[in-house]
Amino acid sequence: MTALEQARQILENTLGYLGFYVTIEEDEHGPDGPTLQILTDESEALIGKRGEVLDDIQYLVNRLLIRRLPDAPRIRVDVEFYRSMREDKMLERARELAEQVRATGKPQPLPPMNSYYRRLIHNAFVNDPEIATESSKGDERFKRVMLKKKGK
C-alpha cells in the first residue's frame, strides 16, 4: 500500500468517525505533490474559517501517516478545490499590488497568512526584476508579506 493510499485510509476513517459523508480522490502527481481531494456537501465544516480546519486535518493526516511510514512524503489535503482556488486568488491579488508598487514605489502589505502561502508569494516574485518580498518578523503563525521595490 502506497503512502497516498494509507493517507486516504487515515482520512476516510477519521472523517467517517466524525460523521462526514465524503468521496476522496487521489492525485499521486499533483502540482504540489501527492494530494487527497475531499468531495462533499459539507465542505464549509471541513474548511473552517480561512481554511484553518482544513490545515488541521492535513496536519493530523500527515502526523498519523509519518507514524506508520517514517519516510512518507507530505500529503496535501484539499476540500472541493478550496486550496487551489484560494491560491489563485491570493497570487492574483499579490500581482495587482505588485503593479501598484511598480507604479507608485510605495510598499504594499498583503493580509496575514501562514508559512505555506507566504512561501507561494515569495516564489511568485523570486525572479521579478523590480519587486522584492519580505515577511514580517516574529513568532506568530500568521505573518504579513510586504511587497516593495528592489533597491529601496
Tab-separated table of C-alpha atoms in Angstrom:
chain	number	residue	atom	x	y	z
A	1	MET	CA	0.000	0.000	0.000
A	2	THR	CA	1.452	3.365	-1.026
A	3	ALA	CA	1.782	6.354	1.301
A	4	LEU	CA	-1.056	8.113	-0.533
A	5	GLU	CA	-3.333	5.084	-0.133
A	6	GLN	CA	-2.523	4.902	3.582
A	7	ALA	CA	-3.161	8.635	3.963
A	8	ARG	CA	-6.502	8.173	2.217
A	9	GLN	CA	-7.397	5.377	4.628
A	10	ILE	CA	-6.483	7.566	7.619
A	11	LEU	CA	-8.563	10.443	6.229
A	12	GLU	CA	-11.583	8.247	5.393
A	13	ASN	CA	-11.557	6.658	8.848
A	14	THR	CA	-11.167	9.981	10.651
A	15	LEU	CA	-13.930	11.731	8.731
A	16	GLY	CA	-16.156	8.660	8.957
A	17	TYR	CA	-15.831	8.586	12.756
A	18	LEU	CA	-16.772	12.269	12.779
A	19	GLY	CA	-19.914	11.534	10.753
A	20	PHE	CA	-18.952	13.105	7.418
A	21	TYR	CA	-20.037	11.567	4.114
A	22	VAL	CA	-17.237	12.168	1.635
A	23	THR	CA	-15.671	10.945	-1.574
A	24	ILE	CA	-11.884	11.146	-1.661
A	25	GLU	CA	-9.929	11.333	-4.896
A	26	GLU	CA	-6.199	10.603	-5.029
A	27	ASP	CA	-3.785	12.550	-7.216
A	28	GLU	CA	-0.339	10.967	-6.998
A	29	HIS	CA	1.258	13.630	-9.228
A	30	GLY	CA	-0.491	16.841	-8.211
A	31	PRO	CA	1.255	20.180	-8.834
A	32	ASP	CA	2.095	20.393	-5.129
A	33	GLY	CA	2.850	16.709	-4.619
A	34	PRO	CA	0.542	13.846	-3.656
A	35	THR	CA	-2.938	15.211	-2.968
A	36	LEU	CA	-6.160	13.912	-1.449
A	37	GLN	CA	-9.180	15.849	-2.732
A	38	ILE	CA	-12.265	15.630	-0.493
A	39	LEU	CA	-15.595	15.987	-2.289
A	40	THR	CA	-18.600	16.552	-0.019
A	41	ASP	CA	-21.750	18.593	0.539
A	42	GLU	CA	-20.348	19.600	3.944
A	43	SER	CA	-17.299	21.468	2.670
A	44	GLU	CA	-17.734	24.549	4.885
A	45	ALA	CA	-17.409	22.462	8.054
A	46	LEU	CA	-14.228	20.800	6.756
A	47	ILE	CA	-12.651	24.031	5.537
A	48	GLY	CA	-13.425	26.258	8.514
A	49	LYS	CA	-12.690	29.952	8.790
A	50	ARG	CA	-9.804	30.904	6.456
A	51	GLY	CA	-9.014	27.206	5.917
A	52	GLU	CA	-7.898	26.587	9.492
A	53	VAL	CA	-9.879	23.338	9.934
A	54	LEU	CA	-8.530	22.082	6.624
A	55	ASP	CA	-4.974	22.896	7.741
A	56	ASP	CA	-5.585	20.960	10.959
A	57	ILE	CA	-6.974	17.953	9.054
A	58	GLN	CA	-3.941	17.952	6.767
A	59	TYR	CA	-1.598	18.194	9.747
A	60	LEU	CA	-3.330	15.293	11.519
A	61	VAL	CA	-3.277	13.058	8.410
A	62	ASN	CA	0.428	13.713	7.890
A	63	ARG	CA	1.321	13.143	11.559
A	64	LEU	CA	-0.510	9.805	11.609
A	65	LEU	CA	0.999	8.812	8.273
A	66	ILE	CA	4.555	9.558	9.477
A	67	ARG	CA	3.964	7.273	12.481
A	68	ARG	CA	3.148	4.438	10.057
A	69	LEU	CA	5.704	5.316	7.367
A	70	PRO	CA	8.573	7.479	8.672
A	71	ASP	CA	9.801	8.227	5.121
A	72	ALA	CA	6.363	9.124	3.717
A	73	PRO	CA	6.086	12.250	1.563
A	74	ARG	CA	3.977	15.158	2.773
A	75	ILE	CA	0.390	14.680	1.606
A	76	ARG	CA	-1.683	17.696	0.627
A	77	VAL	CA	-5.353	17.588	1.664
A	78	ASP	CA	-7.897	19.796	-0.114
A	79	VAL	CA	-11.693	20.141	0.024
A	80	GLU	CA	-13.650	20.879	-3.158
A	81	PHE	CA	-10.518	22.519	-4.676
A	82	TYR	CA	-10.598	25.220	-1.965
A	83	ARG	CA	-6.808	25.486	-1.682
A	84	SER	CA	-6.310	25.723	-5.432
A	85	MET	CA	-8.895	28.491	-5.801
A	86	ARG	CA	-7.590	30.363	-2.749
A	87	GLU	CA	-4.006	30.197	-4.035
A	88	ASP	CA	-5.071	31.530	-7.436
A	89	LYS	CA	-6.956	34.444	-5.835
A	90	MET	CA	-4.062	35.187	-3.482
A	91	LEU	CA	-1.492	35.244	-6.300
A	92	GLU	CA	-3.787	37.388	-8.445
A	93	ARG	CA	-4.159	39.912	-5.603
A	94	ALA	CA	-0.393	39.917	-4.985
A	95	ARG	CA	0.231	40.655	-8.683
A	96	GLU	CA	-2.260	43.545	-8.551
A	97	LEU	CA	-0.478	45.000	-5.523
A	98	ALA	CA	2.896	44.487	-7.227
A	99	GLU	CA	1.646	46.645	-10.122
A	100	GLN	CA	0.757	49.364	-7.601
A	101	VAL	CA	4.259	49.105	-6.126
A	102	ARG	CA	5.781	49.431	-9.613
A	103	ALA	CA	3.620	52.486	-10.361
A	104	THR	CA	3.931	54.335	-7.053
A	105	GLY	CA	7.089	52.936	-5.473
A	106	LYS	CA	5.202	52.589	-2.175
A	107	PRO	CA	5.404	49.218	-0.350
A	108	GLN	CA	2.167	47.241	-0.142
A	109	PRO	CA	1.342	44.724	2.625
A	110	LEU	CA	-0.571	41.520	1.989
A	111	PRO	CA	-3.004	40.106	4.569
A	112	PRO	CA	-1.593	37.842	7.301
A	113	MET	CA	-1.009	34.286	6.041
A	114	ASN	CA	0.570	31.026	7.142
A	115	SER	CA	4.023	29.866	6.065
A	116	TYR	CA	2.765	27.834	3.088
A	117	TYR	CA	1.026	30.830	1.492
A	118	ARG	CA	3.940	33.168	2.313
A	119	ARG	CA	6.265	30.753	0.505
A	120	LEU	CA	3.931	30.832	-2.525
A	121	ILE	CA	4.114	34.630	-2.622
A	122	HIS	CA	7.903	34.703	-2.207
A	123	ASN	CA	8.299	32.126	-5.001
A	124	ALA	CA	5.981	34.084	-7.306
A	125	PHE	CA	8.309	37.098	-7.164
A	126	VAL	CA	11.708	35.411	-6.796
A	127	ASN	CA	12.684	36.204	-10.413
A	128	ASP	CA	10.912	39.559	-10.654
A	129	PRO	CA	13.492	42.242	-11.508
A	130	GLU	CA	11.571	45.047	-9.759
A	131	ILE	CA	9.652	43.554	-6.819
A	132	ALA	CA	11.085	42.207	-3.580
A	133	THR	CA	9.135	40.371	-0.862
A	134	GLU	CA	9.772	40.491	2.852
A	135	SER	CA	8.000	38.644	5.678
A	136	SER	CA	7.365	40.331	8.998
A	137	LYS	CA	9.411	39.102	11.948
A	138	GLY	CA	8.030	37.340	14.995
A	139	ASP	CA	6.683	34.010	16.197
A	140	GLU	CA	3.086	34.464	15.048
A	141	ARG	CA	1.533	31.688	12.970
A	142	PHE	CA	0.110	34.233	10.508
A	143	LYS	CA	2.508	36.895	9.242
A	144	ARG	CA	2.327	39.585	6.577
A	145	VAL	CA	4.384	39.703	3.402
A	146	MET	CA	5.410	43.171	2.231
A	147	LEU	CA	5.834	43.825	-1.482
A	148	LYS	CA	8.329	46.599	-2.254
A	149	LYS	CA	10.586	47.861	-4.999
A	150	LYS	CA	14.008	46.293	-5.146
A	151	GLY	CA	16.785	48.575	-4.027
A	152	LYS	CA	14.524	50.555	-1.658
